[in-house]
Coordinates of C-alpha atoms in Angstrom, one line a residue:
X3 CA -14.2 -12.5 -21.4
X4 CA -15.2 -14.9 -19.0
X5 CA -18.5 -15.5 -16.5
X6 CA -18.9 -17.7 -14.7
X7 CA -22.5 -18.1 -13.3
X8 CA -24.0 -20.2 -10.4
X9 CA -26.8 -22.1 -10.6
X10 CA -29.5 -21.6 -7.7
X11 CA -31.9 -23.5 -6.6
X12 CA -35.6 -23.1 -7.5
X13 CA -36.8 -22.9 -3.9
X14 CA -34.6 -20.1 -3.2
X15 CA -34.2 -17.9 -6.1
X16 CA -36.7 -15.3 -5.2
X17 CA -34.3 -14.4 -2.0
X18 CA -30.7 -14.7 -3.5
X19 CA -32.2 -12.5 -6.7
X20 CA -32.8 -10.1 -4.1
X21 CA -29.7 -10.6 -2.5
X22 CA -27.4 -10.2 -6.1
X23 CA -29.7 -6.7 -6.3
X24 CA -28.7 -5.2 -3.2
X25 CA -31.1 -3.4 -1.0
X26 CA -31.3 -0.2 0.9
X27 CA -30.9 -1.5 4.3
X28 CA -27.5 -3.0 4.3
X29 CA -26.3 -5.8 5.7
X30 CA -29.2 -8.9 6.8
X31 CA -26.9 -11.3 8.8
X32 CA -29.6 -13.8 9.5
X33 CA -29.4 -14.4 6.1
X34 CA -26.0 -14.9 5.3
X35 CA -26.4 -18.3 8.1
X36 CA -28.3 -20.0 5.1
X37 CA -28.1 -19.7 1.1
X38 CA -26.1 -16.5 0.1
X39 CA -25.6 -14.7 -3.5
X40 CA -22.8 -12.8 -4.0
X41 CA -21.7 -11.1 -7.7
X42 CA -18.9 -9.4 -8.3
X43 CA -18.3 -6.8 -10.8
X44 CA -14.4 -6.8 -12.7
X45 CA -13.4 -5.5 -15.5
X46 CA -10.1 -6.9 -17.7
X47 CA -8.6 -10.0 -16.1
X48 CA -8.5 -10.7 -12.5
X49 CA -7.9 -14.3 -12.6
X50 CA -10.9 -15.4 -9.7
X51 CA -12.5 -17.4 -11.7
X52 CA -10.5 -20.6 -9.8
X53 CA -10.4 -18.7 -6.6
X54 CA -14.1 -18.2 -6.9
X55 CA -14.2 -22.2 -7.3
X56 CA -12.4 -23.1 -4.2
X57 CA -14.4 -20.6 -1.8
X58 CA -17.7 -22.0 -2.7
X59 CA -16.2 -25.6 -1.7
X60 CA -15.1 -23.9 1.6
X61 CA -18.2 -22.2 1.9
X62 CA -21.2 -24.5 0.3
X63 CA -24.0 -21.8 1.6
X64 CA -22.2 -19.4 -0.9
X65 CA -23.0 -18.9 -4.5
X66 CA -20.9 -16.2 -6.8
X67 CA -21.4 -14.9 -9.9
X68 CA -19.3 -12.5 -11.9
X69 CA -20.2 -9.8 -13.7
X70 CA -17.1 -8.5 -16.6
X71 CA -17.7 -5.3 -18.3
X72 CA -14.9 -2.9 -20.2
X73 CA -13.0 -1.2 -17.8
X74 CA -14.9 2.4 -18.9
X75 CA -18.0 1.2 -18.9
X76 CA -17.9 -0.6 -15.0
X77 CA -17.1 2.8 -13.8
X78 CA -19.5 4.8 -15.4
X79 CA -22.3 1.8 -14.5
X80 CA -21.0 1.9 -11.0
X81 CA -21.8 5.6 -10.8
X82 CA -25.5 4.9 -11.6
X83 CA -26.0 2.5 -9.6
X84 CA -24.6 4.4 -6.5
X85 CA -26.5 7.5 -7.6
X86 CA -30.1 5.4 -7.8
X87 CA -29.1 3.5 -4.8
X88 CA -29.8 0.0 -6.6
X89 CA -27.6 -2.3 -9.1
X90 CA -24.6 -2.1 -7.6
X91 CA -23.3 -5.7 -7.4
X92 CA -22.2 -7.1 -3.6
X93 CA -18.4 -6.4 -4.3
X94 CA -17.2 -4.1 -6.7
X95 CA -13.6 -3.2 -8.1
X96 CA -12.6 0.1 -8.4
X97 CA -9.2 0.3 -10.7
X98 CA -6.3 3.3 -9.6
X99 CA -7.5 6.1 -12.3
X100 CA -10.8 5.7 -11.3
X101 CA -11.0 5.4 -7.7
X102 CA -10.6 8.8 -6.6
X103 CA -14.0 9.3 -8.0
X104 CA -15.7 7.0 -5.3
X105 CA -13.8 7.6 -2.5
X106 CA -14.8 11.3 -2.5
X107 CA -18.0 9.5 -2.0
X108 CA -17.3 6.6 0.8
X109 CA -21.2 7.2 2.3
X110 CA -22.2 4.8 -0.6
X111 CA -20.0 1.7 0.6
X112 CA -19.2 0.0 3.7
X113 CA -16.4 1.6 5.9
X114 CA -14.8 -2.1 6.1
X115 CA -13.0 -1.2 9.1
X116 CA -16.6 -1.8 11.0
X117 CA -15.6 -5.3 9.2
X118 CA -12.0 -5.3 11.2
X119 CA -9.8 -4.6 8.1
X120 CA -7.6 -2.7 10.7
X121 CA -6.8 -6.3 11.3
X122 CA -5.3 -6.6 8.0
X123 CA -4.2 -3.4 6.7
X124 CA -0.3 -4.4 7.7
X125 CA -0.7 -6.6 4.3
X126 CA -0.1 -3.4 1.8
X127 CA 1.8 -0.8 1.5
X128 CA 1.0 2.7 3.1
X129 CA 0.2 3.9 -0.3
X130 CA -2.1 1.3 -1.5
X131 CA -4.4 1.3 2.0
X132 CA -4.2 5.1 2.1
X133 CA -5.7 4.8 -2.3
X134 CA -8.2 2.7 -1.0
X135 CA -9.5 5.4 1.7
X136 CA -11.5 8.1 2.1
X137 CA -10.5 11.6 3.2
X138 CA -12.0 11.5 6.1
X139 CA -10.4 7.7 7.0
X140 CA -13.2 5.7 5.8
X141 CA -11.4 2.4 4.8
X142 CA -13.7 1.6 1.1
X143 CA -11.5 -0.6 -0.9
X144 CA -8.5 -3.7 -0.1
X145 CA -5.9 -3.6 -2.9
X146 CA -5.6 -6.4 -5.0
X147 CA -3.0 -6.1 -7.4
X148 CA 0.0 -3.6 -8.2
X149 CA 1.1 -1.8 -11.4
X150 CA 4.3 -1.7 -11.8
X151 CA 6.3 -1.4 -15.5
X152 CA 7.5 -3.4 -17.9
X153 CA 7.5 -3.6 -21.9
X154 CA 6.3 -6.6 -23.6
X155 CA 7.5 -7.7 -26.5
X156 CA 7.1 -10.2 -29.5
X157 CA 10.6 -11.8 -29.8
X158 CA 9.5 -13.5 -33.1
X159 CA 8.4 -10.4 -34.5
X160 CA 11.7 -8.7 -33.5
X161 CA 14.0 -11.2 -35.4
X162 CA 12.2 -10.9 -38.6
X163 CA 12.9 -6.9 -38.3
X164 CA 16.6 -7.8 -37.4
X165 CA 16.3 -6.4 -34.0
X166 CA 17.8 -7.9 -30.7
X167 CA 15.9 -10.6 -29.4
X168 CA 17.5 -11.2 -25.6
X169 CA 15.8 -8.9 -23.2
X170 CA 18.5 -7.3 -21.8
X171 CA 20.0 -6.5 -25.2
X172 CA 16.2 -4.9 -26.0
X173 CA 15.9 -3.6 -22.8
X174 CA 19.3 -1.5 -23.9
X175 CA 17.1 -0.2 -27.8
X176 CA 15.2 2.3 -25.2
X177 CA 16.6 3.9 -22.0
X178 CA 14.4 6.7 -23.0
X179 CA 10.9 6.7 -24.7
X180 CA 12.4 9.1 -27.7
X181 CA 14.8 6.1 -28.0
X182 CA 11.7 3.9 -28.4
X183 CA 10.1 5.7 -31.2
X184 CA 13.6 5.3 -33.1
X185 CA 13.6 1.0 -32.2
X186 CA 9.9 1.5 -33.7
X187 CA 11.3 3.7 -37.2
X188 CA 13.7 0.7 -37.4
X189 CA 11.4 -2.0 -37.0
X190 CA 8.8 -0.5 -39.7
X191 CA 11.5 -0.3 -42.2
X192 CA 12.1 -3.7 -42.2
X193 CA 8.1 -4.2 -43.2
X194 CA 7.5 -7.1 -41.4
X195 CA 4.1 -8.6 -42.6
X196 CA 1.6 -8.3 -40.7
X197 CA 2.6 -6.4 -37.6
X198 CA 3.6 -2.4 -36.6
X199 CA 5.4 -1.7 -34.0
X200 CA 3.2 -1.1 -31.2
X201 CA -0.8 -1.5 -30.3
X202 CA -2.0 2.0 -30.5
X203 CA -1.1 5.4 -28.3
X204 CA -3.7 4.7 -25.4
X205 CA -1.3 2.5 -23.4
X206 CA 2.0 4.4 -24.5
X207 CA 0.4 7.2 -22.7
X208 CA -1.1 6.0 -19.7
X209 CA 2.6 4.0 -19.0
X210 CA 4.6 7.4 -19.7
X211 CA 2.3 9.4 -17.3
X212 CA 2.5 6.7 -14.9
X213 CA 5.8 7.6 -14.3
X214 CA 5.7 11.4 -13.9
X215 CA 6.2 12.3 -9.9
X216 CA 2.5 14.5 -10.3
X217 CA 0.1 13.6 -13.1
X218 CA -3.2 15.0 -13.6
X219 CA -3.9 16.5 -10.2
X220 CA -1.5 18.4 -8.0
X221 CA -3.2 17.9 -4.4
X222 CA -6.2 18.9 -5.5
X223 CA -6.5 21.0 -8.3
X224 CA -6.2 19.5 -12.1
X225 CA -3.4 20.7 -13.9
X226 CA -3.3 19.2 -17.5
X227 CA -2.9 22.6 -18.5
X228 CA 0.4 23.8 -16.7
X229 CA 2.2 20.1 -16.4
X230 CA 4.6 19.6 -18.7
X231 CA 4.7 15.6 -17.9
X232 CA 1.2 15.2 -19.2
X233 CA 1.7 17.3 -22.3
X234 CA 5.1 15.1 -23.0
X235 CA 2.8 11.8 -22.6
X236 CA 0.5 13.4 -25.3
X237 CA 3.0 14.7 -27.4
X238 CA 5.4 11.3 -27.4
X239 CA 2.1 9.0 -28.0
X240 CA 0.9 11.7 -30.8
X241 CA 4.7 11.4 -32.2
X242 CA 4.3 7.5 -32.3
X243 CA 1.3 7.5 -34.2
X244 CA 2.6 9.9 -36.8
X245 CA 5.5 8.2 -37.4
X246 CA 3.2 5.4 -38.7
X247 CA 4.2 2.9 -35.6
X248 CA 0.5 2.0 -34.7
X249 CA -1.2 -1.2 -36.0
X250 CA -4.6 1.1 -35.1
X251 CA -5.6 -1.6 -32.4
X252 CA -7.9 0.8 -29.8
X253 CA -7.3 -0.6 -26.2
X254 CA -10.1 -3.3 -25.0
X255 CA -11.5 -3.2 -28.1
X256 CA -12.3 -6.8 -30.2
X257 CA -9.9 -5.4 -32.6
X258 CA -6.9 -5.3 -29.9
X259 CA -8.1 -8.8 -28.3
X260 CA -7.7 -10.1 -31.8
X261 CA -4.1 -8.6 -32.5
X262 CA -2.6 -10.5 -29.7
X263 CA -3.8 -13.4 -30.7
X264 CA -2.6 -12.5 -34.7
X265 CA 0.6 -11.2 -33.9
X266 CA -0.1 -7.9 -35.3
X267 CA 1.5 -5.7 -33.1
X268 CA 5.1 -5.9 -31.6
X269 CA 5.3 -4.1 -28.7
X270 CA 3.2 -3.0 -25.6
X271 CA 3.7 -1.0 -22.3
X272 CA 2.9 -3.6 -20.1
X273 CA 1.9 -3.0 -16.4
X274 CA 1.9 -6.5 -14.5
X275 CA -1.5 -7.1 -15.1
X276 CA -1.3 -6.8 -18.7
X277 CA 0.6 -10.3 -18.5
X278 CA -2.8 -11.5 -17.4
X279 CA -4.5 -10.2 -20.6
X280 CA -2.2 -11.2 -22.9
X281 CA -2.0 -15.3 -21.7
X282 CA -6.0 -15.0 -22.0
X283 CA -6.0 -13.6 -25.5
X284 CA -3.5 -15.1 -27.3
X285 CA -3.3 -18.9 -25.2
X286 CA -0.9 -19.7 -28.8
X287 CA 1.8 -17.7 -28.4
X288 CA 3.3 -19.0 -25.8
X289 CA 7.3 -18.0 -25.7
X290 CA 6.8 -15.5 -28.5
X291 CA 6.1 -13.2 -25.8
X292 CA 8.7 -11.3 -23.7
X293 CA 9.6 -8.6 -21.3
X294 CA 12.2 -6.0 -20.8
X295 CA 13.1 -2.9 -19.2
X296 CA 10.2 0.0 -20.1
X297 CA 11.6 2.9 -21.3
X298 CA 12.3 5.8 -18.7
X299 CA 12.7 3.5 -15.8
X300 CA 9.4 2.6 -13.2
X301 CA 6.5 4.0 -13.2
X302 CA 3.0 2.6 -12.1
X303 CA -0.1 2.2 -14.5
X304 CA -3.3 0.1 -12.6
X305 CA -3.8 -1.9 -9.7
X306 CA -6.7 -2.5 -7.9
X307 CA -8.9 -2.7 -5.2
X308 CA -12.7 -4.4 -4.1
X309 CA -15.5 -2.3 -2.0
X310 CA -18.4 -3.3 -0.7
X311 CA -21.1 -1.0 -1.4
X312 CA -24.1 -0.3 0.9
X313 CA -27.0 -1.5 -1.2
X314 CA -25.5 -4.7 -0.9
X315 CA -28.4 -7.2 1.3
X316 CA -24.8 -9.6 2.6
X317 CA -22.3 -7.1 3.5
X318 CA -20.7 -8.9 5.7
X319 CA -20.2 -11.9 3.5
X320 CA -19.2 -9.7 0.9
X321 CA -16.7 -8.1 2.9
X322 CA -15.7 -11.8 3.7
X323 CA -15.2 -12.8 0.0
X324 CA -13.2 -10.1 -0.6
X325 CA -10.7 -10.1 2.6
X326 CA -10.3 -13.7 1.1
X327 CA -9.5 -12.8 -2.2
X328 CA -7.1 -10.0 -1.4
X329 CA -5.1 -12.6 1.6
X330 CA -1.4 -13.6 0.6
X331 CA -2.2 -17.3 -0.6
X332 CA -4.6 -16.0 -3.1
X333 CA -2.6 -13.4 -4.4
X334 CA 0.5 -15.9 -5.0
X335 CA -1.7 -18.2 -6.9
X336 CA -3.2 -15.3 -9.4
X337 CA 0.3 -14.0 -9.9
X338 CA 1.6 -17.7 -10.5
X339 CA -1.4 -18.1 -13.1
X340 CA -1.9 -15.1 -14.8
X341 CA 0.4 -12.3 -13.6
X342 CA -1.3 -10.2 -11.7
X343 CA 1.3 -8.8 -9.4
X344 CA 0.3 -8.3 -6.0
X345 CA -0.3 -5.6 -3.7
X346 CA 0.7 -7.3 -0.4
X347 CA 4.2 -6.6 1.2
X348 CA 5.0 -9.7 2.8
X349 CA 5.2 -11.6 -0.7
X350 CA 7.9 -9.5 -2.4
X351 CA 10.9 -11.3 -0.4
X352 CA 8.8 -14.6 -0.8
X353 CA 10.5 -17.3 -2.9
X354 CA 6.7 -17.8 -4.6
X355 CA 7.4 -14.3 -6.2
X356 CA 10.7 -13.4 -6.0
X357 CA 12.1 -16.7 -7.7
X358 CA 9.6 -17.1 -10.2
X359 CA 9.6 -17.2 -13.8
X360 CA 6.8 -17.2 -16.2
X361 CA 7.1 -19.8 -19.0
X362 CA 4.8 -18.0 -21.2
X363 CA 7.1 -15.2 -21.5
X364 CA 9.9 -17.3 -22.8
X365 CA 10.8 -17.7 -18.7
X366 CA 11.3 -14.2 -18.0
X367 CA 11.9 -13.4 -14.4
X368 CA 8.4 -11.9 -13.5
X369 CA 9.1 -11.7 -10.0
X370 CA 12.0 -10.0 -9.8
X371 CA 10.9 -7.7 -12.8
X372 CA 7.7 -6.3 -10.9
X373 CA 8.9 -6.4 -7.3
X374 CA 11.7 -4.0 -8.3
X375 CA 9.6 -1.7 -10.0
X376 CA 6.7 -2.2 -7.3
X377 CA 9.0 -1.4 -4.4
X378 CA 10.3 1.5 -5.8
X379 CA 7.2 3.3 -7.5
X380 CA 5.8 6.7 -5.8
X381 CA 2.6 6.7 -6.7
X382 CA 0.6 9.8 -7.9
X383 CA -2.5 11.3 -6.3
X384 CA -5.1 10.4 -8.4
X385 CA -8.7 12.9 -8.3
X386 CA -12.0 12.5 -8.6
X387 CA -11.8 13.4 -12.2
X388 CA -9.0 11.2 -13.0
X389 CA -10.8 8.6 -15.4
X390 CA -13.1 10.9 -17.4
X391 CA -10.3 13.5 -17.8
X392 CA -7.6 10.3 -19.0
X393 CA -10.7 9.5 -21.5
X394 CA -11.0 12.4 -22.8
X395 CA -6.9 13.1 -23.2
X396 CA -7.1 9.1 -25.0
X397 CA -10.3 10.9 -27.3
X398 CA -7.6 12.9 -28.1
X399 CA -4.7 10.7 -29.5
X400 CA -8.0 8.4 -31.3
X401 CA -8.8 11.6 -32.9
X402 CA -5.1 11.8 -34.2
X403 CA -4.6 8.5 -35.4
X404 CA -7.8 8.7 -36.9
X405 CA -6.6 11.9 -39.4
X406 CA -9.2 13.9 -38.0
X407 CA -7.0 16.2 -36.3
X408 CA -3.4 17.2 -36.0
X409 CA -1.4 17.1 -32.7
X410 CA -1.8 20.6 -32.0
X411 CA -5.4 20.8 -32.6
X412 CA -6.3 17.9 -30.4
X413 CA -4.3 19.0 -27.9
X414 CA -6.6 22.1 -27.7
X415 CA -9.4 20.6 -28.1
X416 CA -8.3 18.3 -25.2
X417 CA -7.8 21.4 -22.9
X418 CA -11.5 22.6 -23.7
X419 CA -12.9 19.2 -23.2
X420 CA -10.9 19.0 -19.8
X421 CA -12.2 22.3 -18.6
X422 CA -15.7 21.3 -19.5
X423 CA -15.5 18.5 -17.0
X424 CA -14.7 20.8 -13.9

């Protein structure tokens, strides 16, 4: 993953260290008139790293860092910092199953309405500034990207098992994820060398629940117990693993980075973002790459949005950095680069997205791909509890493919370690 780092001046690297800290008395405005700090924590891929470029050249007082951790990890850091009121960085993005758990929080962050985001909010949907909000209206996050659904595939890989190769013919192997675990029988009997079928269950299962109309919270009580959609994105990841479909790749592991890059897996829900990851970690496979129709139709998995939090020292400028990042013009250029679908209404009739096609992916027609699906998704409510209680249903399918337990077991286990999170 990449960082990029600024380099600050001698003379001033007592104040912007401060100002990269955060502090407990917000915002100092005087300051933001002369040399500023900014870093800003990501996880995965959001494709700034240019953006960040061209917004110190239009702002020369302005220095950014970025801070990249593992999209688990920047959530559970986040929560420290906010709970010892220091470390936070001066913008922070929160991703869709995890945001529920700061928002029922919003006293730690700027209310960026105070910034004028009411200004704005006509960019996104309803949905996506409503995500982004607190219950009681406090405004604590813009939306970056969108999910949306797709399935990626390796068209290489596919003719060496015999399978179809044009997407719409593969899109037609699975108008149903049962459908999809019989593509991936096929494919492993044909023993290609080197590569299973798919990656491994944890994004298998976070696409199929995506696309349930209530997920792991029904308003606002949990029920992983009594919803039959989660237990049938369990049950159909489980039933993919024990049909020996998984090349055992763990999600944002160095093991999964490394088997886009060798080819070892064939398949992979893929949310819009993912297109992002995939370009960065195999950069040689251009036009081996692919995307059809995901099984079941839809769905949502991920997007995104930045906050501000209060122990920031340049709220205001951080606010500022982020309204930039999130505006039309920078979205179309992260999309165009790296995939990232975005989040803001007035681009999905724009020739920039609608009409364009992604050479990396053997010229598939991103935009019209992901606006369809974007347009149409109903997005779940996701609680405070989403993340840990996804982690700990993920623990469970890692436990499977491991041998360590079989589906019913983990499944139980799963419920127990649910409950114990309540």
């Amino acid at each position: 993953m990449r960082r990029f780092t600024a380099v600050v001046p001698i003379a001033i690297a007592a104040m912007l260290a401060t100002a990269a800290c955060g502090s407990d008395d917000g915002d100092n405005q005087a300051a933001d008139d002369g040399p500023v700090s900014l870093t800003v924590a990501t996880f995965g891929e959001f494709g700034y790293k240019e953006l960040y470029d061209e917004y110190m050249k239009l702002h020369p007082n302005v220095k950014i860092t970025e801070r990249i951790t593992k999209t688990e990890d920047h959530h559970k850091n986040l929560a420290a910092h906010l709970a010892t009121n220091t470390g936070a960085a001066d913008i922070e993005a929160l991703e869709e199953g995890w945001i529920g758990q700061f928002t029922a929080q919003p006293s730690k962050f700027v209310d960026l309405t105070e910034y004028g985001a009411n200004d704005i909010k006509a960019q996104w949907p309803e949905w996506k500034w409503n995500v982004g909000a607190s219950k009681d209206g406090k405004v604590i996050g813009l939306g970056t990207d969108a999910g949306g659904m797709a399935m990626c595939y390796r068209s290489d890989l596919f003719k060496k098992a015999g399978l179809p190769t044009d997407r719409a013919e593969v899109s037609k192997l699975w108008p149903t994820w049962e459908q999809y675990i019989e593509t991936g029988k096929k494919f492993e009997a044909a023993k290609v060398a080197g590569a299973h079928f798919f990656d491994g269950p944890t994004v298998m299962y976070r696409s199929i629940l995506g696309q349930a109309p209530v997920g792991l919270y029904d308003g606002d009580n949990v029920v992983v117990d009594s919803n039959p959609d989660v237990k049938k994105a369990f049950d159909l990841s489980a039933q993919a693993v024990t049909s020996g479909l998984s090349a055992r790749a763990e999600a944002w592991t160095p093991a999964w980075n490394a088997g886009f890059a060798k080819g070892t897996f064939a398949t992979l829900a893929c949310p819009s973002w993912m297109m992002a990851y995939i370009q960065t970690q195999a950069k040689d496979a251009s036009g081996k790459w692919d995307i059809a129709d995901v099984p079941g139709g839809g769905g949502n998995w991920g997007g995104s949005w930045l906050t501000v939090p209060k122990q920031g020292k340049h709220t205001k400028a951080a606010y500022e950095l982020a309204k930039w990042l999130t505006a039309p013009e920078q979205e179309v250029k992260v999309f165009q680069k790296y995939g990232n679908f975005p989040s803001t209404l007035t681009l999905y009739e724009d020739p920039a997205i609608k009409d364009f096609v992604n050479p990396y992916f053997n010229n598939a027609p991103v935009g019209q791909i992901f606006s369809k699906s974007v347009t149409t998704m109903k997005p779940q409510y996701l609680g405070p509890k989403a993340g840990d209680i996804n982690t700990q249903i993920i623990n469970g399918l890692t436990r499977i493919e491991q041998g360590k337990q079989t589906p019913d077991q983990s499944w139980q286990q799963v419920l127990t370690d649910v409950k114990a999170l309540l």
